[in-house]
C-alpha cells in the first residue's frame, strides 16, 4: 500500500481551508493532518505534528496572511525543517512575490483557481520533490530572473569563471532555460513552460553548458544560483 501523503493547509480564509481539506480528503492517498490561519499558527501546528510523528509531507501555503505571511513562514519552515516541501497557493501572479517565495525555499507556486485534479497532481509532485510552476507563473519567473543585469548579479567574492561575461554569451532563450533550471525544473517542465520540444531543450542545454564551461546541468544551476538567480 502506497504511503499516505500528509498535507498541512495554511490559509487565512476559513472557507478556503475547509474547501482544500475536503478536496484533499477525496483522494485515498492524502490526509489533511492540520490547518492554520497564518504563518505563526502553521509553525506551531507543524511542531506538534512532528512531535506526533505525523509531520506534513507537503505544506500548502497562502501568501498574504496576518501576523506572519507565507513568504516569512516558508523561510521559517525551511530553517526549522529543511526537508519541508512547500507549495504556495495564491490568486496573485506578482513576479516579486514569486521570486521571493522561491528564494525562501518553496518548491513552487500554483494558482488557487486550479481544478481538484490539478491540485492532487501538484501535491503528489511536491511530495516527490518536483518543482511546481503553473504555466502562467512560469512566464513571470522567466521574465523576473532572465532580466537580472549580469553586472549587478556578480559579487566581489565570485570567482572569475563565474563572471558576467559568461552569461552575456547566452541568448535570450538560453537565459530563460537557465532561469528555470536554477529553480530545479526538469527538461519536461522547461519544455512545457516555454512551449518547445524536449529535443530543443536538450540542444539549448548543451549550448549553455559549453558557454558556461561546466560539465552538467547541476553545475549550471549552481552557477546561476551563485549569480543570484535563485
Coordinates of N, CA and C in Angstrom, one line a residue:
X1 N 0.8 -1.2 0.0 CA 0.0 0.0 0.0 C 0.9 1.3 0.0
X2 N 0.5 2.2 -0.9 CA 1.3 3.4 -1.0 C 1.2 4.3 0.3
X3 N 2.3 5.0 0.6 CA 2.4 5.8 1.8 C 1.4 7.0 1.6
X4 N 0.7 7.2 2.7 CA -0.3 8.3 2.7 C 0.5 9.7 2.7
X5 N 0.1 10.6 1.9 CA 0.7 11.9 1.9 C 0.0 12.8 2.8
X6 N 0.8 13.3 3.8 CA 0.2 14.2 4.9 C 0.3 15.6 4.4
X7 N -0.8 16.3 4.4 CA -0.8 17.7 3.9 C -1.2 18.7 5.1
X8 N -0.5 19.8 5.2 CA -0.8 20.9 6.1 C -1.3 22.0 5.2
X9 N -2.5 22.6 5.6 CA -3.1 23.6 4.8 C -3.0 24.9 5.6
X10 N -2.5 26.0 5.0 CA -2.3 27.2 5.7 C -2.9 28.3 4.8
X11 N -4.0 28.9 5.3 CA -4.7 30.0 4.6 C -5.5 30.8 5.6
X12 N -5.5 32.1 5.5 CA -6.2 32.9 6.5 C -7.8 32.9 6.3
X13 N -8.2 32.3 5.2 CA -9.7 32.3 5.0 C -10.2 30.9 5.3
X14 N -11.1 30.8 6.4 CA -11.5 29.5 6.8 C -12.3 28.7 5.7
X15 N -13.1 29.4 4.9 CA -13.8 28.8 3.9 C -12.9 28.1 2.9
X16 N -11.8 28.7 2.5 CA -10.8 28.1 1.6 C -10.1 26.9 2.3
X17 N -9.7 27.1 3.6 CA -9.1 26.0 4.3 C -10.0 24.7 4.2
X18 N -11.2 24.9 4.5 CA -12.2 23.8 4.6 C -12.4 23.2 3.2
X19 N -12.4 24.1 2.2 CA -12.5 23.6 0.8 C -11.4 22.8 0.4
X20 N -10.2 23.2 0.7 CA -9.0 22.5 0.3 C -8.9 21.1 1.1
X21 N -9.4 21.2 2.4 CA -9.4 20.0 3.2 C -10.3 18.9 2.5
X22 N -11.5 19.3 2.1 CA -12.4 18.4 1.5 C -11.9 17.8 0.2
X23 N -11.3 18.7 -0.6 CA -10.7 18.2 -1.9 C -9.6 17.2 -1.6
X24 N -8.7 17.5 -0.6 CA -7.6 16.6 -0.3 C -8.1 15.3 0.2
X25 N -9.1 15.3 1.1 CA -9.6 14.0 1.7 C -10.4 13.2 0.7
X26 N -10.7 13.7 -0.5 CA -11.4 12.9 -1.5 C -10.4 11.9 -2.2
X27 N -9.1 12.2 -2.0 CA -8.0 11.4 -2.6 C -7.7 10.3 -1.5
X28 N -7.7 9.0 -1.9 CA -7.4 7.9 -1.0 C -6.0 7.9 -0.4
X29 N -5.0 8.6 -1.1 CA -3.6 8.6 -0.6 C -3.3 9.9 0.1
X30 N -4.2 10.7 0.3 CA -4.0 12.0 1.0 C -4.6 12.0 2.4
X31 N -4.0 12.8 3.3 CA -4.6 13.0 4.6 C -4.3 14.5 5.0
X32 N -5.3 15.3 5.3 CA -5.1 16.6 5.8 C -4.8 16.5 7.3
X33 N -3.6 16.7 7.7 CA -3.2 16.4 9.1 C -3.3 17.7 9.9
X34 N -3.5 18.8 9.3 CA -3.6 20.1 10.1 C -4.0 21.3 9.2
X35 N -4.5 22.3 9.9 CA -4.8 23.5 9.2 C -4.4 24.7 10.1
X36 N -4.1 25.8 9.4 CA -3.7 27.0 10.2 C -4.1 28.3 9.4
X37 N -4.3 29.3 10.2 CA -4.8 30.6 9.6 C -3.7 31.6 9.3
X38 N -2.5 31.4 9.7 CA -1.4 32.3 9.4 C -0.1 31.5 9.7
X39 N 1.0 32.2 9.3 CA 2.3 31.5 9.4 C 2.7 31.1 10.8
X40 N 2.4 31.9 11.8 CA 2.8 31.6 13.2 C 2.1 30.4 13.7
X41 N 0.8 30.3 13.4 CA 0.0 29.2 13.8 C 0.5 27.9 13.0
X42 N 0.8 28.1 11.7 CA 1.3 27.0 11.0 C 2.6 26.3 11.6
X43 N 3.5 27.2 12.1 CA 4.7 26.7 12.7 C 4.4 25.9 14.0
X44 N 3.4 26.4 14.7 CA 3.0 25.7 16.0 C 2.4 24.4 15.7
X45 N 1.5 24.4 14.6 CA 0.8 23.1 14.3 C 1.9 22.1 13.8
X46 N 2.8 22.6 12.9 CA 3.8 21.7 12.4 C 4.7 21.1 13.5
X47 N 5.0 21.9 14.5 CA 5.8 21.5 15.6 C 5.1 20.3 16.3
X48 N 3.8 20.5 16.5 CA 3.0 19.4 17.2 C 3.0 18.2 16.3
X49 N 2.8 18.4 15.0 CA 2.7 17.2 14.1 C 4.0 16.4 14.0
X50 N 5.1 17.2 14.0 CA 6.4 16.5 14.1 C 6.6 15.7 15.4
X51 N 6.1 16.3 16.5 CA 6.2 15.6 17.7 C 5.4 14.3 17.8
X52 N 4.2 14.4 17.1 CA 3.3 13.2 17.0 C 3.7 12.2 15.9
X53 N 4.8 12.5 15.2 CA 5.2 11.7 14.1 C 4.2 11.6 12.9
X54 N 3.5 12.7 12.7 CA 2.6 12.8 11.6 C 3.0 14.1 10.8
X55 N 4.3 14.3 10.7 CA 4.8 15.5 10.0 C 4.2 15.7 8.6
X56 N 3.9 16.9 8.2 CA 3.4 17.1 6.9 C 4.4 16.8 5.8
X57 N 4.0 16.1 4.8 CA 4.9 15.8 3.6 C 4.8 17.0 2.7
X58 N 3.7 17.7 2.6 CA 3.5 18.9 1.8 C 2.8 19.9 2.6
X59 N 3.2 21.2 2.5 CA 2.5 22.3 3.1 C 2.0 23.2 2.0
X60 N 0.7 23.4 2.0 CA 0.0 24.3 1.1 C 0.0 25.7 1.8
X61 N 0.6 26.7 1.2 CA 0.9 27.9 2.0 C 0.3 29.1 1.2
X62 N -0.6 29.8 1.9 CA -1.1 31.1 1.3 C 0.0 32.1 1.4
X63 N -0.1 33.2 0.6 CA 0.9 34.2 0.6 C 0.6 35.3 1.6
X64 N -0.6 35.9 1.4 CA -0.9 37.1 2.2 C -1.8 36.7 3.4
X65 N -1.2 36.8 4.6 CA -1.8 36.4 5.8 C -1.4 37.3 6.9
X66 N -2.2 37.5 8.0 CA -1.9 38.4 9.1 C -0.7 37.7 9.9
X67 N -0.1 38.6 10.8 CA 0.9 38.2 11.7 C 2.2 37.7 11.0
X68 N 2.1 36.6 10.3 CA 3.3 36.1 9.5 C 2.8 35.6 8.2
X69 N 3.3 36.3 7.1 CA 2.8 35.9 5.7 C 3.5 34.6 5.2
X70 N 3.1 34.2 4.1 CA 3.5 32.9 3.5 C 5.0 32.9 3.2
X71 N 5.6 34.0 2.8 CA 7.0 34.1 2.4 C 7.8 33.9 3.7
X72 N 7.5 34.7 4.8 CA 8.2 34.5 6.0 C 8.0 33.2 6.6
X73 N 6.8 32.6 6.5 CA 6.6 31.3 7.1 C 7.3 30.2 6.3
X74 N 7.4 30.4 5.0 CA 8.2 29.4 4.2 C 9.6 29.4 4.6
X75 N 10.2 30.6 4.8 CA 11.6 30.7 5.2 C 11.8 30.1 6.6
X76 N 10.8 30.3 7.5 CA 10.9 29.7 8.9 C 10.8 28.2 8.8
X77 N 9.9 27.7 8.0 CA 9.8 26.2 7.8 C 11.1 25.6 7.4
X78 N 11.7 26.2 6.4 CA 12.9 25.7 5.8 C 14.1 25.7 6.8
X79 N 14.1 26.7 7.6 CA 15.1 26.8 8.6 C 14.9 25.8 9.7
X80 N 13.7 25.6 10.1 CA 13.3 24.6 11.2 C 13.4 23.2 10.7
X81 N 12.8 23.0 9.5 CA 12.7 21.6 8.9 C 13.1 21.7 7.4
X82 N 14.4 21.6 7.2 CA 14.9 21.8 5.8 C 14.3 20.9 4.7
X83 N 13.8 19.8 5.2 CA 13.1 18.8 4.3 C 11.7 19.2 3.9
X84 N 11.2 20.3 4.4 CA 9.8 20.8 4.1 C 9.6 21.0 2.7
X85 N 8.5 20.5 2.2 CA 8.1 20.7 0.8 C 6.9 21.6 0.7
X86 N 7.1 22.8 0.3 CA 6.1 23.9 0.5 C 5.7 24.3 -0.9
X87 N 4.4 24.4 -1.1 CA 3.7 24.9 -2.3 C 2.9 26.1 -2.0
X88 N 3.2 27.2 -2.6 CA 2.5 28.4 -2.3 C 1.2 28.5 -3.2
X89 N 0.1 28.6 -2.5 CA -1.2 28.8 -3.2 C -1.5 30.3 -3.2
X90 N -1.8 30.8 -4.4 CA -2.1 32.2 -4.5 C -3.0 32.6 -5.6
X91 N -3.7 33.7 -5.5 CA -4.5 34.2 -6.5 C -3.7 35.3 -7.3
X92 N -2.5 35.5 -6.8 CA -1.6 36.6 -7.4 C -0.6 35.9 -8.3
X93 N -0.2 36.7 -9.4 CA 0.9 36.2 -10.2 C 2.0 37.3 -10.3
X94 N 2.2 38.0 -9.1 CA 3.1 39.0 -8.9 C 4.5 38.5 -9.0
X95 N 5.4 39.0 -9.9 CA 6.7 38.4 -10.1 C 7.6 38.5 -8.8
X96 N 7.4 39.6 -8.1 CA 8.2 39.8 -6.9 C 7.9 38.8 -5.8
X97 N 6.6 38.5 -5.6 CA 6.2 37.5 -4.7 C 6.7 36.1 -5.1
X98 N 6.6 35.9 -6.4 CA 7.0 34.6 -6.9 C 8.5 34.4 -6.6
X99 N 9.3 35.4 -7.0 CA 10.8 35.3 -6.8 C 11.1 35.1 -5.3
X100 N 10.4 35.9 -4.4 CA 10.6 35.9 -3.0 C 10.3 34.5 -2.4
X101 N 9.2 33.9 -2.9 CA 8.8 32.6 -2.4 C 9.8 31.5 -2.7
X102 N 10.2 31.6 -4.0 CA 11.2 30.6 -4.4 C 12.5 30.8 -3.7
X103 N 12.9 32.0 -3.5 CA 14.1 32.3 -2.7 C 14.0 31.8 -1.3
X104 N 12.8 31.9 -0.7 CA 12.6 31.4 0.7 C 12.6 29.9 0.8
X105 N 12.5 29.2 -0.4 CA 12.6 27.7 -0.3 C 11.4 27.0 -0.8
X106 N 10.4 27.7 -1.3 CA 9.2 27.0 -1.8 C 9.5 26.2 -3.0
X107 N 8.9 25.0 -3.2 CA 9.1 24.2 -4.4 C 8.4 24.9 -5.6
X108 N 7.4 25.7 -5.4 CA 6.8 26.4 -6.5 C 5.5 27.0 -6.1
X109 N 4.8 27.5 -7.1 CA 3.5 28.1 -6.9 C 2.5 27.5 -7.8
X110 N 1.2 27.4 -7.3 CA 0.1 27.1 -8.1 C -1.0 28.1 -7.8
X111 N -1.8 28.4 -8.8 CA -2.9 29.4 -8.6 C -4.1 28.7 -7.9
X112 N -4.8 29.5 -7.1 CA -6.0 28.9 -6.4 C -7.1 28.5 -7.3
X113 N -7.2 28.9 -8.5 CA -8.3 28.6 -9.4 C -8.0 27.3 -10.1
X114 N -7.0 26.5 -9.7 CA -6.8 25.2 -10.4 C -7.9 24.2 -10.1
X115 N -8.0 23.2 -10.9 CA -9.0 22.2 -10.6 C -8.6 21.2 -9.5
X116 N -9.6 20.5 -9.0 CA -9.3 19.5 -8.0 C -8.2 18.5 -8.5
X117 N -8.4 18.1 -9.7 CA -7.4 17.1 -10.3 C -6.0 17.7 -10.4
X118 N -5.9 19.0 -10.8 CA -4.6 19.7 -10.8 C -4.0 19.8 -9.5
X119 N -4.8 20.1 -8.5 CA -4.4 20.2 -7.1 C -3.8 18.9 -6.6
X120 N -4.5 17.8 -6.9 CA -4.0 16.5 -6.5 C -2.7 16.2 -7.2
X121 N -2.6 16.5 -8.5 CA -1.3 16.2 -9.2 C -0.2 17.0 -8.6
X122 N -0.5 18.3 -8.3 CA 0.5 19.2 -7.7 C 1.0 18.7 -6.4
X123 N 0.1 18.2 -5.5 CA 0.5 17.7 -4.2 C 1.4 16.4 -4.4
X124 N 1.0 15.5 -5.3 CA 1.8 14.3 -5.5 C 3.2 14.7 -6.0
X125 N 3.2 15.6 -6.9 CA 4.5 16.0 -7.5 C 5.4 16.7 -6.4
X126 N 4.8 17.5 -5.6 CA 5.6 18.2 -4.5 C 6.1 17.1 -3.5
X127 N 5.3 16.1 -3.2 CA 5.7 15.1 -2.3 C 6.9 14.3 -2.8
X128 N 7.1 14.3 -4.1 CA 8.3 13.7 -4.7 C 9.5 14.7 -4.9
X129 N 9.2 15.9 -4.5 CA 10.3 17.0 -4.6 C 10.4 17.6 -5.9
X130 N 9.3 17.5 -6.7 CA 9.4 18.2 -8.0 C 9.0 19.6 -7.9
X131 N 9.6 20.4 -8.8 CA 9.3 21.9 -8.8 C 8.0 22.1 -9.4
X132 N 7.2 23.1 -8.9 CA 5.9 23.3 -9.4 C 5.7 24.8 -9.8
X133 N 5.5 25.0 -11.1 CA 5.3 26.3 -11.6 C 4.1 26.3 -12.6
X134 N 3.0 26.8 -12.2 CA 1.9 27.0 -13.1 C 2.4 27.7 -14.4
X135 N 1.9 27.3 -15.6 CA 2.4 28.0 -16.8 C 2.3 29.5 -16.8
X136 N 1.2 30.0 -16.2 CA 1.1 31.5 -16.1 C 2.1 32.1 -15.2
X137 N 2.5 31.3 -14.2 CA 3.5 31.8 -13.2 C 4.9 31.6 -13.8
X138 N 5.1 30.5 -14.5 CA 6.5 30.3 -15.1 C 6.9 31.4 -16.0
X139 N 6.0 32.0 -16.7 CA 6.4 33.2 -17.6 C 6.8 34.3 -16.7
X140 N 6.2 34.5 -15.5 CA 6.7 35.6 -14.6 C 8.1 35.3 -14.1
X141 N 8.3 34.0 -13.7 CA 9.6 33.7 -13.2 C 10.7 33.9 -14.3
X142 N 10.4 33.5 -15.5 CA 11.3 33.7 -16.6 C 11.6 35.2 -16.8
X143 N 10.6 36.1 -16.8 CA 10.7 37.5 -17.0 C 11.5 38.1 -15.9
X144 N 11.2 37.7 -14.7 CA 11.9 38.2 -13.5 C 13.4 37.9 -13.4
X145 N 13.7 36.6 -13.7 CA 15.0 36.1 -13.5 C 15.9 36.4 -14.7
X146 N 15.4 36.2 -15.9 CA 16.2 36.4 -17.1 C 16.5 37.9 -17.4
X147 N 15.9 38.8 -16.7 CA 16.1 40.2 -16.8 C 17.1 40.8 -15.8
X148 N 17.6 39.9 -14.9 CA 18.6 40.4 -13.9 C 19.9 40.8 -14.6
X149 N 20.3 42.1 -14.4 CA 21.6 42.5 -15.1 C 22.8 41.7 -14.6
X150 N 23.5 41.2 -15.5 CA 24.7 40.3 -15.1 C 25.7 41.1 -14.3
X151 N 25.9 42.4 -14.6 CA 27.0 43.1 -13.9 C 26.6 43.4 -12.5
X152 N 25.3 43.4 -12.1 CA 24.9 43.6 -10.7 C 24.7 42.3 -10.0
X153 N 24.7 41.2 -10.7 CA 24.4 39.9 -10.1 C 25.7 39.3 -9.5
X154 N 26.8 39.7 -10.0 CA 28.1 39.1 -9.6 C 28.6 39.9 -8.4
X155 N 29.0 39.1 -7.3 CA 29.5 39.7 -6.1 C 31.0 39.7 -6.2
X156 N 31.7 40.6 -5.4 CA 33.2 40.6 -5.4 C 33.8 39.2 -5.1
X157 N 33.1 38.4 -4.3 CA 33.7 37.1 -3.9 C 33.5 36.0 -5.0
X158 N 32.8 36.4 -6.1 CA 32.6 35.4 -7.2 C 33.9 35.2 -8.0
X159 N 34.2 33.9 -8.2 CA 35.4 33.6 -9.0 C 35.3 34.1 -10.4
X160 N 36.4 34.4 -11.1 CA 36.4 34.9 -12.4 C 35.6 34.0 -13.4
X161 N 35.6 32.7 -13.2 CA 35.0 31.8 -14.2 C 33.5 31.9 -14.1
X162 N 32.9 32.7 -13.0 CA 31.5 32.8 -12.9 C 31.2 34.3 -13.2
X163 N 32.0 34.9 -14.0 CA 31.7 36.3 -14.3 C 30.6 36.6 -15.2
X164 N 30.2 37.9 -15.2 CA 29.0 38.3 -16.0 C 29.2 38.0 -17.5
X165 N 30.5 38.0 -18.0 CA 30.8 37.7 -19.4 C 30.2 36.3 -19.8
X166 N 30.2 35.4 -18.9 CA 29.7 34.0 -19.2 C 28.2 34.1 -19.6
X167 N 27.5 34.9 -18.7 CA 26.0 35.0 -19.0 C 25.8 35.9 -20.2
X168 N 26.6 36.8 -20.5 CA 26.5 37.7 -21.6 C 26.5 36.9 -22.9
X169 N 27.2 35.7 -22.9 CA 27.2 34.9 -24.1 C 25.9 34.2 -24.4
X170 N 25.0 34.1 -23.4 CA 23.8 33.3 -23.6 C 22.8 34.1 -24.4
X171 N 22.0 33.4 -25.2 CA 20.9 34.0 -25.9 C 19.8 34.2 -25.0
X172 N 18.8 35.0 -25.4 CA 17.6 35.2 -24.5 C 16.9 33.9 -24.1
X173 N 16.8 33.0 -25.1 CA 16.2 31.7 -24.8 C 17.0 30.9 -23.8
X174 N 18.3 30.9 -24.0 CA 19.2 30.2 -23.1 C 19.1 30.7 -21.7
X175 N 19.0 32.1 -21.6 CA 18.8 32.7 -20.2 C 17.5 32.2 -19.6
X176 N 16.5 32.1 -20.4 CA 15.2 31.7 -19.9 C 15.3 30.3 -19.4
X177 N 15.9 29.4 -20.1 CA 16.1 28.0 -19.7 C 16.9 27.9 -18.5
X178 N 18.0 28.7 -18.4 CA 18.9 28.6 -17.2 C 18.1 29.1 -16.0
X179 N 17.3 30.1 -16.2 CA 16.5 30.6 -15.0 C 15.6 29.5 -14.4
X180 N 14.9 28.8 -15.3 CA 14.1 27.7 -14.9 C 14.9 26.5 -14.3
X181 N 16.0 26.3 -14.9 CA 16.9 25.2 -14.4 C 17.4 25.5 -13.0
X182 N 17.7 26.8 -12.7 CA 18.1 27.2 -11.4 C 17.1 26.9 -10.3
X183 N 15.9 26.8 -10.7 CA 14.8 26.5 -9.8 C 14.4 25.1 -9.8
X184 N 15.3 24.2 -10.4 CA 15.1 22.8 -10.3 C 14.1 22.2 -11.4
X185 N 13.8 22.9 -12.4 CA 12.8 22.4 -13.4 C 13.5 21.3 -14.2
X186 N 12.7 20.3 -14.5 CA 13.2 19.2 -15.4 C 13.1 19.6 -16.8
X187 N 13.7 18.8 -17.7 CA 13.6 19.1 -19.2 C 12.1 19.2 -19.6
X188 N 11.3 18.3 -19.1 CA 9.9 18.2 -19.5 C 9.2 19.5 -19.0
X189 N 9.5 19.9 -17.7 CA 8.9 21.1 -17.2 C 9.3 22.4 -17.9
X190 N 10.6 22.4 -18.4 CA 11.0 23.5 -19.2 C 10.3 23.5 -20.5
X191 N 10.2 22.4 -21.1 CA 9.6 22.2 -22.4 C 8.1 22.7 -22.3
X192 N 7.4 22.4 -21.3 CA 6.0 22.8 -21.2 C 5.9 24.3 -20.9
X193 N 6.8 24.8 -20.1 CA 6.7 26.2 -19.7 C 7.0 27.1 -20.9
X194 N 7.9 26.7 -21.7 CA 8.4 27.5 -22.9 C 7.7 27.1 -24.2
X195 N 6.9 26.1 -24.2 CA 6.3 25.6 -25.4 C 7.3 25.2 -26.5
X196 N 8.3 24.5 -26.1 CA 9.3 24.0 -27.1 C 9.4 22.5 -26.8
X197 N 10.0 21.8 -27.8 CA 10.1 20.3 -27.7 C 11.3 19.9 -26.7
X198 N 11.2 18.7 -26.3 CA 12.3 18.2 -25.4 C 13.6 18.2 -26.1
X199 N 13.6 17.9 -27.4 CA 14.9 17.9 -28.1 C 15.5 19.3 -28.2
X200 N 14.6 20.3 -28.3 CA 15.1 21.7 -28.4 C 15.7 22.1 -27.0
X201 N 15.1 21.6 -26.0 CA 15.6 21.9 -24.6 C 17.0 21.3 -24.5
X202 N 17.1 20.1 -24.9 CA 18.4 19.4 -24.8 C 19.5 20.2 -25.6
X203 N 19.2 20.6 -26.8 CA 20.1 21.4 -27.6 C 20.6 22.7 -26.9
X204 N 19.6 23.4 -26.4 CA 19.9 24.6 -25.7 C 20.8 24.3 -24.4
X205 N 20.4 23.3 -23.7 CA 21.2 22.9 -22.5 C 22.7 22.6 -22.9
X206 N 22.9 21.9 -24.0 CA 24.2 21.6 -24.4 C 25.0 22.9 -24.7
X207 N 24.3 23.9 -25.4 CA 24.9 25.2 -25.6 C 25.3 25.9 -24.4
X208 N 24.3 25.9 -23.4 CA 24.5 26.6 -22.1 C 25.7 26.0 -21.4
X209 N 25.8 24.7 -21.3 CA 27.0 24.0 -20.6 C 28.3 24.5 -21.3
X210 N 28.3 24.5 -22.6 CA 29.5 24.9 -23.3 C 29.9 26.3 -23.0
X211 N 28.9 27.2 -23.1 CA 29.2 28.6 -22.9 C 29.6 28.9 -21.4
X212 N 29.0 28.2 -20.5 CA 29.4 28.5 -19.1 C 30.6 27.7 -18.6
X213 N 31.0 26.7 -19.4 CA 32.2 26.0 -19.1 C 32.0 25.0 -17.9
X214 N 30.8 24.4 -17.9 CA 30.5 23.5 -16.8 C 30.2 22.1 -17.5
X215 N 30.2 21.0 -16.6 CA 30.1 19.7 -17.1 C 28.6 19.2 -17.2
X216 N 27.8 19.7 -16.3 CA 26.4 19.2 -16.3 C 25.4 20.2 -15.8
X217 N 24.1 19.9 -15.9 CA 23.1 20.8 -15.5 C 23.1 21.2 -14.0
X218 N 23.6 20.3 -13.2 CA 23.7 20.7 -11.8 C 24.7 21.8 -11.6
X219 N 25.9 21.7 -12.2 CA 26.9 22.8 -12.1 C 26.3 24.1 -12.7
X220 N 25.6 24.0 -13.8 CA 25.0 25.2 -14.4 C 24.0 25.8 -13.5
X221 N 23.2 25.0 -12.8 CA 22.2 25.5 -11.9 C 22.9 26.2 -10.7
X222 N 24.0 25.6 -10.2 CA 24.8 26.2 -9.1 C 25.4 27.5 -9.5
X223 N 25.9 27.6 -10.7 CA 26.4 28.8 -11.2 C 25.4 29.9 -11.2
X224 N 24.2 29.6 -11.7 CA 23.1 30.5 -11.8 C 22.7 31.0 -10.4
X225 N 22.7 30.1 -9.5 CA 22.3 30.4 -8.1 C 23.4 31.3 -7.5
X226 N 24.6 31.1 -7.7 CA 25.7 31.9 -7.2 C 25.6 33.3 -7.8
X227 N 25.0 33.4 -9.0 CA 24.9 34.7 -9.6 C 23.6 35.5 -9.1
X228 N 22.9 34.8 -8.1 CA 21.8 35.5 -7.5 C 20.5 35.2 -8.3
X229 N 20.4 34.2 -9.1 CA 19.2 33.9 -9.9 C 18.3 33.0 -9.1
X230 N 18.6 32.7 -7.9 CA 17.7 31.8 -7.1 C 17.5 32.3 -5.7

